[in-house]
Amino acid sequence: MTAENPTGPLGGHLDDDDYPAYTMGRAAEMLGTTQGFLRAIGEARLITPLRSEGGHRRYSRYQLRIAARARELVDQGTPIEAACRIIILEDQLEEAQRINAEYRRAAESAHTTAAT
């Protein structure tokens, strides 16, 4: 087995944060929560698990990190709907800050190029 041609059940997806590798039961176990909690954050559209051919929910590591953040907020007393909204807004803010930083770098680069 080589890095260029991985084999095995995951077919080279071990480092893929978006690969839906975890069943609902395993995801709930890893997060220390219930399957109902995972269903609730799915219904709130915080995460949308992929479905296996048999229709079972499958979660990625990225989705588990989001679910873990929701669990933290809920454990602190935040209602689940509010926790999901907070996480969505945090994500939108992070994206806006990233875009602003890109614009700033581009403007600085254009300014530097024009000055020389």
PDB file of C-alpha atoms in Angstrom:
ATOM      1  CA  MET A   1       0.000   0.000   0.000  1.00  0.00           C
ATOM      2  CA  THR A   2       1.420   3.393  -1.021  1.00  0.00           C
ATOM      3  CA  ALA A   3       0.378   6.953  -0.290  1.00  0.00           C
ATOM      4  CA  GLU A   4      -0.444   7.475  -3.974  1.00  0.00           C
ATOM      5  CA  ASN A   5      -2.707   4.422  -4.159  1.00  0.00           C
ATOM      6  CA  PRO A   6      -4.273   3.783  -0.765  1.00  0.00           C
ATOM      7  CA  THR A   7      -6.395   0.721  -0.281  1.00  0.00           C
ATOM      8  CA  GLY A   8      -8.625  -0.500   2.460  1.00  0.00           C
ATOM      9  CA  PRO A   9     -12.185   0.171   3.570  1.00  0.00           C
ATOM     10  CA  LEU A  10     -11.813   3.968   3.552  1.00  0.00           C
ATOM     11  CA  GLY A  11      -9.968   4.104   0.241  1.00  0.00           C
ATOM     12  CA  GLY A  12      -7.605   6.891   1.281  1.00  0.00           C
ATOM     13  CA  HIS A  13     -10.134   8.976   3.232  1.00  0.00           C
ATOM     14  CA  LEU A  14      -8.351   8.785   6.597  1.00  0.00           C
ATOM     15  CA  ASP A  15      -7.245  12.420   6.386  1.00  0.00           C
ATOM     16  CA  ASP A  16     -10.466  13.713   4.809  1.00  0.00           C
ATOM     17  CA  ASP A  17     -12.361  15.863   7.345  1.00  0.00           C
ATOM     18  CA  ASP A  18     -15.467  15.758   5.162  1.00  0.00           C
ATOM     19  CA  TYR A  19     -15.640  12.002   4.631  1.00  0.00           C
ATOM     20  CA  PRO A  20     -18.823  10.632   6.279  1.00  0.00           C
ATOM     21  CA  ALA A  21     -17.125   7.867   8.236  1.00  0.00           C
ATOM     22  CA  TYR A  22     -19.209   7.737  11.420  1.00  0.00           C
ATOM     23  CA  THR A  23     -22.613   6.197  11.991  1.00  0.00           C
ATOM     24  CA  MET A  24     -25.135   8.015  14.140  1.00  0.00           C
ATOM     25  CA  GLY A  25     -24.565   5.622  17.023  1.00  0.00           C
ATOM     26  CA  ARG A  26     -20.794   5.997  16.897  1.00  0.00           C
ATOM     27  CA  ALA A  27     -21.042   9.786  16.521  1.00  0.00           C
ATOM     28  CA  ALA A  28     -23.352  10.040  19.557  1.00  0.00           C
ATOM     29  CA  GLU A  29     -20.997   7.829  21.546  1.00  0.00           C
ATOM     30  CA  MET A  30     -17.950   9.910  20.592  1.00  0.00           C
ATOM     31  CA  LEU A  31     -19.731  13.136  21.574  1.00  0.00           C
ATOM     32  CA  GLY A  32     -21.201  11.702  24.760  1.00  0.00           C
ATOM     33  CA  THR A  33     -24.694  12.628  23.674  1.00  0.00           C
ATOM     34  CA  THR A  34     -27.821  10.961  22.354  1.00  0.00           C
ATOM     35  CA  GLN A  35     -28.885  10.152  18.838  1.00  0.00           C
ATOM     36  CA  GLY A  36     -31.848  12.442  19.479  1.00  0.00           C
ATOM     37  CA  PHE A  37     -29.455  15.344  19.974  1.00  0.00           C
ATOM     38  CA  LEU A  38     -27.872  14.640  16.591  1.00  0.00           C
ATOM     39  CA  ARG A  39     -31.325  14.464  15.001  1.00  0.00           C
ATOM     40  CA  ALA A  40     -32.269  17.781  16.635  1.00  0.00           C
ATOM     41  CA  ILE A  41     -29.230  19.655  15.317  1.00  0.00           C
ATOM     42  CA  GLY A  42     -29.936  18.116  11.919  1.00  0.00           C
ATOM     43  CA  GLU A  43     -33.529  19.362  12.062  1.00  0.00           C
ATOM     44  CA  ALA A  44     -32.200  22.806  13.017  1.00  0.00           C
ATOM     45  CA  ARG A  45     -30.053  22.578   9.853  1.00  0.00           C
ATOM     46  CA  LEU A  46     -26.805  23.021  11.734  1.00  0.00           C
ATOM     47  CA  ILE A  47     -25.403  19.918  10.075  1.00  0.00           C
ATOM     48  CA  THR A  48     -26.771  17.727   7.311  1.00  0.00           C
ATOM     49  CA  PRO A  49     -25.385  14.220   7.538  1.00  0.00           C
ATOM     50  CA  LEU A  50     -24.980  12.239   4.365  1.00  0.00           C
ATOM     51  CA  ARG A  51     -27.045   9.101   3.994  1.00  0.00           C
ATOM     52  CA  SER A  52     -25.725   5.634   3.292  1.00  0.00           C
ATOM     53  CA  GLU A  53     -27.310   3.554   0.537  1.00  0.00           C
ATOM     54  CA  GLY A  54     -29.518   2.070   3.250  1.00  0.00           C
ATOM     55  CA  GLY A  55     -30.625   5.548   4.370  1.00  0.00           C
ATOM     56  CA  HIS A  56     -28.581   5.681   7.587  1.00  0.00           C
ATOM     57  CA  ARG A  57     -27.041   8.971   8.685  1.00  0.00           C
ATOM     58  CA  ARG A  58     -23.243   9.240   8.339  1.00  0.00           C
ATOM     59  CA  TYR A  59     -21.190  12.027   9.924  1.00  0.00           C
ATOM     60  CA  SER A  60     -17.801  13.497   9.070  1.00  0.00           C
ATOM     61  CA  ARG A  61     -15.169  14.664  11.540  1.00  0.00           C
ATOM     62  CA  TYR A  62     -15.962  18.248  10.564  1.00  0.00           C
ATOM     63  CA  GLN A  63     -19.637  17.704  11.408  1.00  0.00           C
ATOM     64  CA  LEU A  64     -18.674  16.104  14.713  1.00  0.00           C
ATOM     65  CA  ARG A  65     -16.659  19.201  15.656  1.00  0.00           C
ATOM     66  CA  ILE A  66     -19.698  21.382  14.943  1.00  0.00           C
ATOM     67  CA  ALA A  67     -21.919  19.029  16.947  1.00  0.00           C
ATOM     68  CA  ALA A  68     -19.428  19.132  19.827  1.00  0.00           C
ATOM     69  CA  ARG A  69     -19.610  22.950  19.838  1.00  0.00           C
ATOM     70  CA  ALA A  70     -23.415  22.744  19.929  1.00  0.00           C
ATOM     71  CA  ARG A  71     -23.206  20.305  22.813  1.00  0.00           C
ATOM     72  CA  GLU A  72     -20.950  22.724  24.741  1.00  0.00           C
ATOM     73  CA  LEU A  73     -23.492  25.521  24.361  1.00  0.00           C
ATOM     74  CA  VAL A  74     -26.428  23.284  25.286  1.00  0.00           C
ATOM     75  CA  ASP A  75     -24.535  21.999  28.330  1.00  0.00           C
ATOM     76  CA  GLN A  76     -24.130  25.644  29.399  1.00  0.00           C
ATOM     77  CA  GLY A  77     -27.906  26.086  29.319  1.00  0.00           C
ATOM     78  CA  THR A  78     -28.434  27.474  25.816  1.00  0.00           C
ATOM     79  CA  PRO A  79     -31.558  26.137  24.091  1.00  0.00           C
ATOM     80  CA  ILE A  80     -30.649  23.888  21.174  1.00  0.00           C
ATOM     81  CA  GLU A  81     -32.214  26.170  18.530  1.00  0.00           C
ATOM     82  CA  ALA A  82     -30.283  29.159  19.906  1.00  0.00           C
ATOM     83  CA  ALA A  83     -27.061  27.143  20.071  1.00  0.00           C
ATOM     84  CA  CYS A  84     -27.425  26.192  16.419  1.00  0.00           C
ATOM     85  CA  ARG A  85     -28.081  29.816  15.439  1.00  0.00           C
ATOM     86  CA  ILE A  86     -25.049  30.995  17.437  1.00  0.00           C
ATOM     87  CA  ILE A  87     -22.800  28.501  15.674  1.00  0.00           C
ATOM     88  CA  ILE A  88     -24.149  29.496  12.255  1.00  0.00           C
ATOM     89  CA  LEU A  89     -23.528  33.176  13.055  1.00  0.00           C
ATOM     90  CA  GLU A  90     -20.023  32.411  14.347  1.00  0.00           C
ATOM     91  CA  ASP A  91     -19.281  30.615  11.095  1.00  0.00           C
ATOM     92  CA  GLN A  92     -20.632  33.503   9.012  1.00  0.00           C
ATOM     93  CA  LEU A  93     -18.549  35.992  11.012  1.00  0.00           C
ATOM     94  CA  GLU A  94     -15.412  33.909  10.548  1.00  0.00           C
ATOM     95  CA  GLU A  95     -16.023  33.747   6.790  1.00  0.00           C
ATOM     96  CA  ALA A  96     -16.622  37.525   6.581  1.00  0.00           C
ATOM     97  CA  GLN A  97     -13.404  38.177   8.510  1.00  0.00           C
ATOM     98  CA  ARG A  98     -11.489  35.869   6.148  1.00  0.00           C
ATOM     99  CA  ILE A  99     -12.876  37.680   3.090  1.00  0.00           C
ATOM    100  CA  ASN A 100     -12.065  41.093   4.608  1.00  0.00           C
ATOM    101  CA  ALA A 101      -8.490  39.987   5.284  1.00  0.00           C
ATOM    102  CA  GLU A 102      -8.171  38.850   1.654  1.00  0.00           C
ATOM    103  CA  TYR A 103      -9.462  42.223   0.434  1.00  0.00           C
ATOM    104  CA  ARG A 104      -7.023  44.042   2.708  1.00  0.00           C
ATOM    105  CA  ARG A 105      -4.092  41.972   1.423  1.00  0.00           C
ATOM    106  CA  ALA A 106      -5.142  42.577  -2.187  1.00  0.00           C
ATOM    107  CA  ALA A 107      -5.505  46.336  -1.577  1.00  0.00           C
ATOM    108  CA  GLU A 108      -2.120  46.499   0.152  1.00  0.00           C
ATOM    109  CA  SER A 109      -0.537  44.555  -2.683  1.00  0.00           C
ATOM    110  CA  ALA A 110      -2.100  46.862  -5.286  1.00  0.00           C
ATOM    111  CA  HIS A 111      -0.955  49.905  -3.315  1.00  0.00           C
ATOM    112  CA  THR A 112       2.596  48.549  -3.025  1.00  0.00           C
ATOM    113  CA  THR A 113       2.697  47.708  -6.745  1.00  0.00           C
ATOM    114  CA  ALA A 114       1.418  51.174  -7.710  1.00  0.00           C
ATOM    115  CA  ALA A 115       3.994  52.868  -5.467  1.00  0.00           C
ATOM    116  CA  THR A 116       6.940  51.144  -7.195  1.00  0.00           C
TER     117      THR A 116
END
